mmCIF file of C-alpha atoms and ligand atoms in Angstrom:
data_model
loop_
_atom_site.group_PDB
_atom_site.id
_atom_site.type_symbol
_atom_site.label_atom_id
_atom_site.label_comp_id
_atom_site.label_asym_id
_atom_site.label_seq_id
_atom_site.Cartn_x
_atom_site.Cartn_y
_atom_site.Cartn_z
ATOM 1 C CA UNK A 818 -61.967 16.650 50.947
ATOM 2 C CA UNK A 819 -59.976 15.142 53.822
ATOM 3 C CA UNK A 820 -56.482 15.200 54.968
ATOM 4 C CA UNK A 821 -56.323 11.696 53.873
ATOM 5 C CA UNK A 822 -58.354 12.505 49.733
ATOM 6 C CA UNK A 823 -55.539 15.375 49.665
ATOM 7 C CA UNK A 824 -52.364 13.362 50.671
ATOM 8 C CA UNK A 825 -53.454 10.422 48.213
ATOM 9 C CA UNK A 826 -54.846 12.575 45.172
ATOM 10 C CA UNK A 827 -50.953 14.408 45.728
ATOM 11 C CA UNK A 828 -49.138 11.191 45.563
ATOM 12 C CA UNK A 829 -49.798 10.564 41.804
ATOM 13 C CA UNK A 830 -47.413 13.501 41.270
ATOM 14 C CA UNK A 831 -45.314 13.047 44.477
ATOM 15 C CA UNK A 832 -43.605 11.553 47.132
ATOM 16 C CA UNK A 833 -45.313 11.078 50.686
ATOM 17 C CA UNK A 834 -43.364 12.759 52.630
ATOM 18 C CA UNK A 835 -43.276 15.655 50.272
ATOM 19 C CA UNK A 836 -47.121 15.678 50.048
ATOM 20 C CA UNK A 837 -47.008 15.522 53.945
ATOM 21 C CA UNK A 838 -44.432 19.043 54.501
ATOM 22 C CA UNK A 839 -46.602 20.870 51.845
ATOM 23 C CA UNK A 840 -50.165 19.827 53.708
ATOM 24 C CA UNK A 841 -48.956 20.797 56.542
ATOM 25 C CA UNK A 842 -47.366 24.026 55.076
ATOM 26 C CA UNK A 843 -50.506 24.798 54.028
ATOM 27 C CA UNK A 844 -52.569 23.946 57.258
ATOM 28 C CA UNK A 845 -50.137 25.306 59.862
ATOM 29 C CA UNK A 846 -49.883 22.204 61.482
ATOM 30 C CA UNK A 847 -47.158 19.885 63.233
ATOM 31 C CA UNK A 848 -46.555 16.282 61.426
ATOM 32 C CA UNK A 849 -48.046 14.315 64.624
ATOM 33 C CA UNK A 850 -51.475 16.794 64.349
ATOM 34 C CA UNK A 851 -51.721 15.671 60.195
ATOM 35 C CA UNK A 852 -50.631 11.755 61.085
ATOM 36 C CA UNK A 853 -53.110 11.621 63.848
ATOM 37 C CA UNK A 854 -56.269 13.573 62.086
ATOM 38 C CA UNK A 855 -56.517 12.090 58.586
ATOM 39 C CA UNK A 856 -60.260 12.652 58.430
ATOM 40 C CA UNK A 857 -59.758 16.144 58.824
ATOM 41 C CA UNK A 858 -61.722 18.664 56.457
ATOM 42 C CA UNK A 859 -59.290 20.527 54.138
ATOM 43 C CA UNK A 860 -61.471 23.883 53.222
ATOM 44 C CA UNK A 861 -61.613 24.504 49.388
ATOM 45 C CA UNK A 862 -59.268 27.175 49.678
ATOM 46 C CA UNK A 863 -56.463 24.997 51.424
ATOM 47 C CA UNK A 864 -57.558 22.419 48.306
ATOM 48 C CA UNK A 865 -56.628 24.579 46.468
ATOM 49 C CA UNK A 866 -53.134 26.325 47.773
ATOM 50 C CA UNK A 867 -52.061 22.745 48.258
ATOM 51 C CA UNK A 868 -52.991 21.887 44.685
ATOM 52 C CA UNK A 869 -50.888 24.941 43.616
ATOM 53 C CA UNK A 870 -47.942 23.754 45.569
ATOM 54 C CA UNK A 871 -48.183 20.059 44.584
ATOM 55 C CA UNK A 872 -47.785 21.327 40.725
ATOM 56 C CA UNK A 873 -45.089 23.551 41.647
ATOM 57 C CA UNK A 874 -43.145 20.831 43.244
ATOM 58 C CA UNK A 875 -44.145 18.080 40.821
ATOM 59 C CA UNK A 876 -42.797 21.266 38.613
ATOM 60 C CA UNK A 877 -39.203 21.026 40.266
ATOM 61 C CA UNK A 878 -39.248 23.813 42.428
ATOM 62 C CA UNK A 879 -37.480 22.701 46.167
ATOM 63 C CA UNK A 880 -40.306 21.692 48.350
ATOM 64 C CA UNK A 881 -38.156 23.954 50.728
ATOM 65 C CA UNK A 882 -38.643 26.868 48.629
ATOM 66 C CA UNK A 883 -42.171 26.144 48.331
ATOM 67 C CA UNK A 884 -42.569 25.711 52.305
ATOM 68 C CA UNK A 885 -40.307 28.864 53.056
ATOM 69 C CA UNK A 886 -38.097 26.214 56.225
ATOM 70 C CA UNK A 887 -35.865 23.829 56.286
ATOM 71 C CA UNK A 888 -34.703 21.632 59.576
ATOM 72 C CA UNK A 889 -30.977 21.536 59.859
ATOM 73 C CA UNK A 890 -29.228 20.363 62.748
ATOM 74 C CA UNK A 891 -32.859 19.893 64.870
ATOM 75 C CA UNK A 892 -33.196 23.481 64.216
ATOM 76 C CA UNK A 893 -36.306 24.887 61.979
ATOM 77 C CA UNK A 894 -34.565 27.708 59.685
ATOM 78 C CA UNK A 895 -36.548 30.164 57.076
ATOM 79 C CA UNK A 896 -35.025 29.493 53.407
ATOM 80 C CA UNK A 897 -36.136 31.701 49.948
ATOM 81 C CA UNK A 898 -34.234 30.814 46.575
ATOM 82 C CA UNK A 899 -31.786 33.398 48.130
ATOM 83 C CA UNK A 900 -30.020 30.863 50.204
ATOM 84 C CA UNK A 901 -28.505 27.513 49.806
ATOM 85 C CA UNK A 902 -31.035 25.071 50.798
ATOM 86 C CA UNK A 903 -29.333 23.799 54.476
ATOM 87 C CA UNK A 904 -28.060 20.174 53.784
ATOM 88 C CA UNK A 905 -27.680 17.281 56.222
ATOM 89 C CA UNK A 906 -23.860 16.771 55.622
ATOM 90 C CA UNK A 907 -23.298 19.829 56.110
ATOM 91 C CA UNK A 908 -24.167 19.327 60.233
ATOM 92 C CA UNK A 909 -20.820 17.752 60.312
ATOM 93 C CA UNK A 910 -18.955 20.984 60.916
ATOM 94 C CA UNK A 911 -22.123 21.850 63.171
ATOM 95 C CA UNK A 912 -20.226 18.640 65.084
ATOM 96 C CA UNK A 913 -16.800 19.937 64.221
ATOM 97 C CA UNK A 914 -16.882 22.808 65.966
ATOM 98 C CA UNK A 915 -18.746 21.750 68.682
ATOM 99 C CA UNK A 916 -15.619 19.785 69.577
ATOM 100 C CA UNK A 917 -13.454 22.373 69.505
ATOM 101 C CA UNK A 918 -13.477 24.881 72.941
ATOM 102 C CA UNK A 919 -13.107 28.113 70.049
ATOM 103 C CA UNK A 920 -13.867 31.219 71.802
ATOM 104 C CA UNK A 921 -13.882 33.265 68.203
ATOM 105 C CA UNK A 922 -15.897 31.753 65.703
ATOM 106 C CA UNK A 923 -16.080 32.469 62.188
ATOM 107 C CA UNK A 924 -18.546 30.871 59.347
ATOM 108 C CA UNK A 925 -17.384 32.193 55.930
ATOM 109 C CA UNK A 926 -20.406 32.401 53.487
ATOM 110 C CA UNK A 927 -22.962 31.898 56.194
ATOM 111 C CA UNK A 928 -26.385 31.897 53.764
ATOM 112 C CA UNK A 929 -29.604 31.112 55.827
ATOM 113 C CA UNK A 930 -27.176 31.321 58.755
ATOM 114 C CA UNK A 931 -27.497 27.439 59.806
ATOM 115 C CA UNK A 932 -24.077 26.813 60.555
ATOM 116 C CA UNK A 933 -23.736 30.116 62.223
ATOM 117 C CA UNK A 934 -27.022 29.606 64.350
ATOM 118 C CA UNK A 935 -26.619 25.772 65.407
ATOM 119 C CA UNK A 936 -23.069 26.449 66.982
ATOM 120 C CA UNK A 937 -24.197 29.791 68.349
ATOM 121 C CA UNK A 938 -27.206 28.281 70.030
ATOM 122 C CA UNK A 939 -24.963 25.317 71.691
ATOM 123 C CA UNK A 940 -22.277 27.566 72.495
ATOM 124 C CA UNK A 941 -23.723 30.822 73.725
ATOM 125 C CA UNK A 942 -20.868 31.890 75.466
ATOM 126 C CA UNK A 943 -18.747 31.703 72.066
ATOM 127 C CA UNK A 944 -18.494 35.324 69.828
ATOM 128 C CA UNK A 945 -19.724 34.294 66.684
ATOM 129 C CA UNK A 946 -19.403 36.135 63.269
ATOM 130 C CA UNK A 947 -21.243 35.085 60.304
ATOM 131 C CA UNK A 948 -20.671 36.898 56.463
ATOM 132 C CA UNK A 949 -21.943 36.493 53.540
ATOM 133 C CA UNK A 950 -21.333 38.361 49.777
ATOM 134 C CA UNK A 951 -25.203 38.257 49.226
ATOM 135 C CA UNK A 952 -27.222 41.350 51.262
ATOM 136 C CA UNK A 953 -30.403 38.556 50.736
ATOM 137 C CA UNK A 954 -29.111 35.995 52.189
ATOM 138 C CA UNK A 955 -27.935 38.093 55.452
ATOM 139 C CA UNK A 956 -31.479 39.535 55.141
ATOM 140 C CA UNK A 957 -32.652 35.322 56.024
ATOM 141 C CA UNK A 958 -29.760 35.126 58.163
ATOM 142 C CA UNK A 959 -30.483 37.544 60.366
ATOM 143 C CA UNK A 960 -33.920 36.538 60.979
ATOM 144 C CA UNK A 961 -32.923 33.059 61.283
ATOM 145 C CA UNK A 962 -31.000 34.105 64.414
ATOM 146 C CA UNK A 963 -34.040 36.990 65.732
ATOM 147 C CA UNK A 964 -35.529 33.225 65.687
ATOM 148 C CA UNK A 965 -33.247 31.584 66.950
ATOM 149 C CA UNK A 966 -32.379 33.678 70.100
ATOM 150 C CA UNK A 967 -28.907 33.868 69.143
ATOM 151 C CA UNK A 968 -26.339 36.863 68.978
ATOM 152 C CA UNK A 969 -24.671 36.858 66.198
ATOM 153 C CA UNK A 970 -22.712 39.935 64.575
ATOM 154 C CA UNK A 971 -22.874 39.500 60.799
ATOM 155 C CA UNK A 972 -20.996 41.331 57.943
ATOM 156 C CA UNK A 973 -20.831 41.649 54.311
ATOM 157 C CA UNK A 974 -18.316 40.963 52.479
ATOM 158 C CA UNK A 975 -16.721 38.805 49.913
ATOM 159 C CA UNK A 976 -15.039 35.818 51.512
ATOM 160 C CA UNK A 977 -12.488 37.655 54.734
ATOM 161 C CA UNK A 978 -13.047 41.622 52.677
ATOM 162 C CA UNK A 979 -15.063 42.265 56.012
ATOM 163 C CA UNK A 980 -12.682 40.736 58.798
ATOM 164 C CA UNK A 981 -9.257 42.936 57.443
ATOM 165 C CA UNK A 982 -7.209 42.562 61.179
ATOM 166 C CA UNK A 983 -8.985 40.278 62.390
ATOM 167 C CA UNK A 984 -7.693 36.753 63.820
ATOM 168 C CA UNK A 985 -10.036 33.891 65.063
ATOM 169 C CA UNK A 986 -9.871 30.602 66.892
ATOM 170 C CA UNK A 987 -12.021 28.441 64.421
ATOM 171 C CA UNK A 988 -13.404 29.721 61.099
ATOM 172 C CA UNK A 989 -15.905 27.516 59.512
ATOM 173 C CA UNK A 990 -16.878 27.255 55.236
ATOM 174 C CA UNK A 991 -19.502 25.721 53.019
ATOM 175 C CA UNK A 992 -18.543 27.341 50.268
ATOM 176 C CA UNK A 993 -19.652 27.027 46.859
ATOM 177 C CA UNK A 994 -17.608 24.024 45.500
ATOM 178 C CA UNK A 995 -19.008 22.336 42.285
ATOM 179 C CA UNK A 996 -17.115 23.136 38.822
ATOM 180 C CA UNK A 997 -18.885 25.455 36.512
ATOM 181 C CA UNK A 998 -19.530 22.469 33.662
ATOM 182 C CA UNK A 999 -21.122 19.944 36.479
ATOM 183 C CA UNK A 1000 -23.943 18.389 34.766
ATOM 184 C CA UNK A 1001 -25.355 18.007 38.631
ATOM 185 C CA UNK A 1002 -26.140 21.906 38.570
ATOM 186 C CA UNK A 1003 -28.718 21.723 35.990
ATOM 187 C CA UNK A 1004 -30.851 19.095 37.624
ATOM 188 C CA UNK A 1005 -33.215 18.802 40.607
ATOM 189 C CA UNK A 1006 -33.229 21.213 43.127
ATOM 190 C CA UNK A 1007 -29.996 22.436 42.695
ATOM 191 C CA UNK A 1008 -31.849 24.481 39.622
ATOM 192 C CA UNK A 1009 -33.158 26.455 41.885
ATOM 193 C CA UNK A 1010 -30.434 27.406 44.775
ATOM 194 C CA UNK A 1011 -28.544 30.597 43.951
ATOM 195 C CA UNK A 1012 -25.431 29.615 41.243
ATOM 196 C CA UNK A 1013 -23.266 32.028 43.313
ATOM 197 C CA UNK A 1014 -23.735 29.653 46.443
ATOM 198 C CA UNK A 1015 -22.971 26.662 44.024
ATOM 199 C CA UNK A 1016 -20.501 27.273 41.795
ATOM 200 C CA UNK A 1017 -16.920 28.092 42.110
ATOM 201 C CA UNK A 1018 -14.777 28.019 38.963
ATOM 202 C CA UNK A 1019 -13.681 25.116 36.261
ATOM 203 C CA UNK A 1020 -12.554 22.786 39.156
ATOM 204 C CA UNK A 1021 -14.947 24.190 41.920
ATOM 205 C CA UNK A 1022 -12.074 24.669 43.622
ATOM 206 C CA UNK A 1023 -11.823 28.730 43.264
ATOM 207 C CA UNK A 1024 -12.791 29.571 46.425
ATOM 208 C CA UNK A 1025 -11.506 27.110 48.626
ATOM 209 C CA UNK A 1026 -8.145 27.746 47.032
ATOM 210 C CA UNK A 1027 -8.811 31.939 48.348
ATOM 211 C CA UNK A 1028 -9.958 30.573 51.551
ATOM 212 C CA UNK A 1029 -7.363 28.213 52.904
ATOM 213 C CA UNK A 1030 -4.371 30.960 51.603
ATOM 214 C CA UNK A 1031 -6.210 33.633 52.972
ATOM 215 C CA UNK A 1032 -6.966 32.108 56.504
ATOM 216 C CA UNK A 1033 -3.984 31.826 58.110
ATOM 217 C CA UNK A 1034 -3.545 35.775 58.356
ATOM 218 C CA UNK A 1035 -7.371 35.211 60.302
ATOM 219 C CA UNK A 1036 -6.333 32.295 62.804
ATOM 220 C CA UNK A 1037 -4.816 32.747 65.851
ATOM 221 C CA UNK A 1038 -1.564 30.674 66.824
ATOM 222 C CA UNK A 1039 -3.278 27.069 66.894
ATOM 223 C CA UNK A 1040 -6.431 28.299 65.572
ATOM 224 C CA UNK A 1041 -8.332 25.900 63.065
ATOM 225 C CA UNK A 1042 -10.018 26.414 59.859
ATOM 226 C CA UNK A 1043 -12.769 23.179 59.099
ATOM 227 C CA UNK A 1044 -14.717 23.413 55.180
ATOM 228 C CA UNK A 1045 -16.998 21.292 53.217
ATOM 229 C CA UNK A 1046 -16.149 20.166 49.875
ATOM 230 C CA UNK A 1047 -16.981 18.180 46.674
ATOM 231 C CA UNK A 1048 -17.026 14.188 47.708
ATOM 232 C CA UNK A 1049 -13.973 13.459 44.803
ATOM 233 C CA UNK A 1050 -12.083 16.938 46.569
ATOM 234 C CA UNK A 1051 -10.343 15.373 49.598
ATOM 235 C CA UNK A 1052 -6.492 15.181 48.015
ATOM 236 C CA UNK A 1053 -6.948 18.446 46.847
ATOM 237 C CA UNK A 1054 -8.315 20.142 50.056
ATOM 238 C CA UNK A 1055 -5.675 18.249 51.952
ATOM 239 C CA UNK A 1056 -3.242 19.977 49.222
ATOM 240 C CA UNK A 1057 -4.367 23.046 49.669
ATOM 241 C CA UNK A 1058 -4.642 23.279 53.041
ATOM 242 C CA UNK A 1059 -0.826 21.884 53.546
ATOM 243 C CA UNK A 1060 0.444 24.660 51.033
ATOM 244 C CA UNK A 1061 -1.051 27.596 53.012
ATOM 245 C CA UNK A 1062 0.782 25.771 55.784
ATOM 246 C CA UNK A 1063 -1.604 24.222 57.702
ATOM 247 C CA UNK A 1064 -0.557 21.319 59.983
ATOM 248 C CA UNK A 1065 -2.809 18.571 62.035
ATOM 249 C CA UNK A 1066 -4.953 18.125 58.756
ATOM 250 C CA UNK A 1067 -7.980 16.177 59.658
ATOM 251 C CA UNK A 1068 -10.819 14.690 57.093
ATOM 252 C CA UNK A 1069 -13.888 13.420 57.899
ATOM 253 C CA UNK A 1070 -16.784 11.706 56.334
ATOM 254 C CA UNK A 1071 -20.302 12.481 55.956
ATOM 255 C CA UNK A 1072 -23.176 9.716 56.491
ATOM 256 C CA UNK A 1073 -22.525 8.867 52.970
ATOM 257 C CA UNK A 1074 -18.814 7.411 53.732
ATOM 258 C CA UNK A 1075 -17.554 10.775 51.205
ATOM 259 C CA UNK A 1076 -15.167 12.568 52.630
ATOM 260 C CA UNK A 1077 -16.979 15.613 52.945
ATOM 261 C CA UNK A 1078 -14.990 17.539 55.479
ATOM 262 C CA UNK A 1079 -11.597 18.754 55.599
ATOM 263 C CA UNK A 1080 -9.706 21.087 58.404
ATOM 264 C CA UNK A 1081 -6.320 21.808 59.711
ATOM 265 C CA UNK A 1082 -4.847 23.901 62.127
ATOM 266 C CA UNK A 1083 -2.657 27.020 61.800
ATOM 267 C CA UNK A 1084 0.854 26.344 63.463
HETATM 268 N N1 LIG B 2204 -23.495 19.723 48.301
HETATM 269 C C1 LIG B 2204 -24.117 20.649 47.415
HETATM 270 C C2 LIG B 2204 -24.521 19.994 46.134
HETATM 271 O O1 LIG B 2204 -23.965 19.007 45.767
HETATM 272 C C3 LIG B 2204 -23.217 21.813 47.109
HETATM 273 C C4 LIG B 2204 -23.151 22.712 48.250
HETATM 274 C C5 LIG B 2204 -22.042 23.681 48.113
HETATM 275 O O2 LIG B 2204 -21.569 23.975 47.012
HETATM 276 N N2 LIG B 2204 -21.588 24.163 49.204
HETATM 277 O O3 LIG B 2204 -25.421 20.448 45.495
#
């Protein structure tokens, strides 16, 4: 069978594009090397492995699970079901603090590392800290910035446990923020992404609320803290950020039009 017999016996059960990552998951090749070489033999064995992915997908599983990377901010990072699978709005505080001229930088929950990695990697000259609750996930992490070239000192450590003293220019969050009850966790992908890196509380607020009043005693005079959160969250990040104090608060959307972004700076 040919590149061209595989990708159109896998679209009965998927999408293109899906077909095409898992192909060329399978063949270790680039999308311009599959795109220009449909008549390319697929051995039995790759027939095979790429049959047993295409079920696992058409199955549910994350086709970024199932191909072990995931591109966020034009960066290829390695992802297992112990990480949040790295989302596109989430490059907006990749943009965030790229505006900033933070020296210190903190990401709060780092997971694969993404955030972590793509401002390391455009600001080498920044000290970057990344932690994380889950050992796995700073397992991924870490290799994501071995990969990545990037120095990054990384601690674990529930939400600022690691960091007691310390004080920051910029600290950066995607924290878990969907209520417990949210129908949206028990379909699609999500299924499959770790509950801890979800999930946070009846409102899915928890840990935002420990995060914006624990901050301030991070941030140094004029130092900003910048987190994702649920797209119907905005008045209530904004609320929580002005009762820890915060001044300067600043929203921003994602390529949705959701205000996906909120951040404010510590006086
Ligand atoms: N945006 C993700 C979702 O809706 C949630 C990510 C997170 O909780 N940080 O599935």
């Amino acid at each position: 069978m040919t590149v061209a017999d595989a990708l159109e016996e896998a679209r009965a059960s998927l999408a293109l594009h899906e077909a095409r990552l898992l192909l060329r998951h399978v063949l270790g090749v680039t999308a311009a090397a599959l795109e220009a070489h449909p008549e390319r033999k697929v051995s039995p064995a790759d027939t095979a492995a790429f049959r047993a992915l295409v079920a696992r997908r058409a199955a549910g599983e994350p086709v970024a699970y199932l191909t072990g990377r995931r591109e966020f901010y034009g960066l290829d990072f390695r992802v297992t079901p112990d990480v949040l699978i790295p989302r596109e709005e989430t490059e907006l505080l990749v943009d965030l603090a790229l505006e900033t001229q933070a020296a210190r930088i903190l990401d709060l929950g780092t997971g694969s590392g993404c955030l972590a990695i793509a401002v390391a990697k455009q600001r080498p000259q920044a000290a970057v800290t990344a932690a994380d609750a889950s050992a796995a996930a700073l397992a991924v992490a870490r290799d994501n910035a071995v990969r990545h070239g990037v120095n990054i000192r990384f601690l674990q450590g529930d939400w600022f446990a690691p960091l007691a003293g310390e004080r920051f220019d910029l600290i950066l969050a995607n924290p878990p923020y969907v209520a417990e009850r949210d129908p949206h966790l028990a379909r699609g992908d999500v299924r499959f992404e770790p509950r801890s890196a979800l999930a946070a509380g009846a409102d899915g607020l928890d840990d935002i609320r420990r995060i914006a009043a624990q901050a301030p005693a991070h941030l140094v005079p004029g130092g900003q803290l910048c987190f994702e959160h649920g797209y119907d969250q905005a008045a209530a990040a904004a609320a929580l950020l002005a009762e820890a104090g915060f001044i300067g608060i600043e929203q921003r959307r994602d390529l949705a039009g959701i205000l996906r972004v909120s951040g404010g700076r510590h006086p």
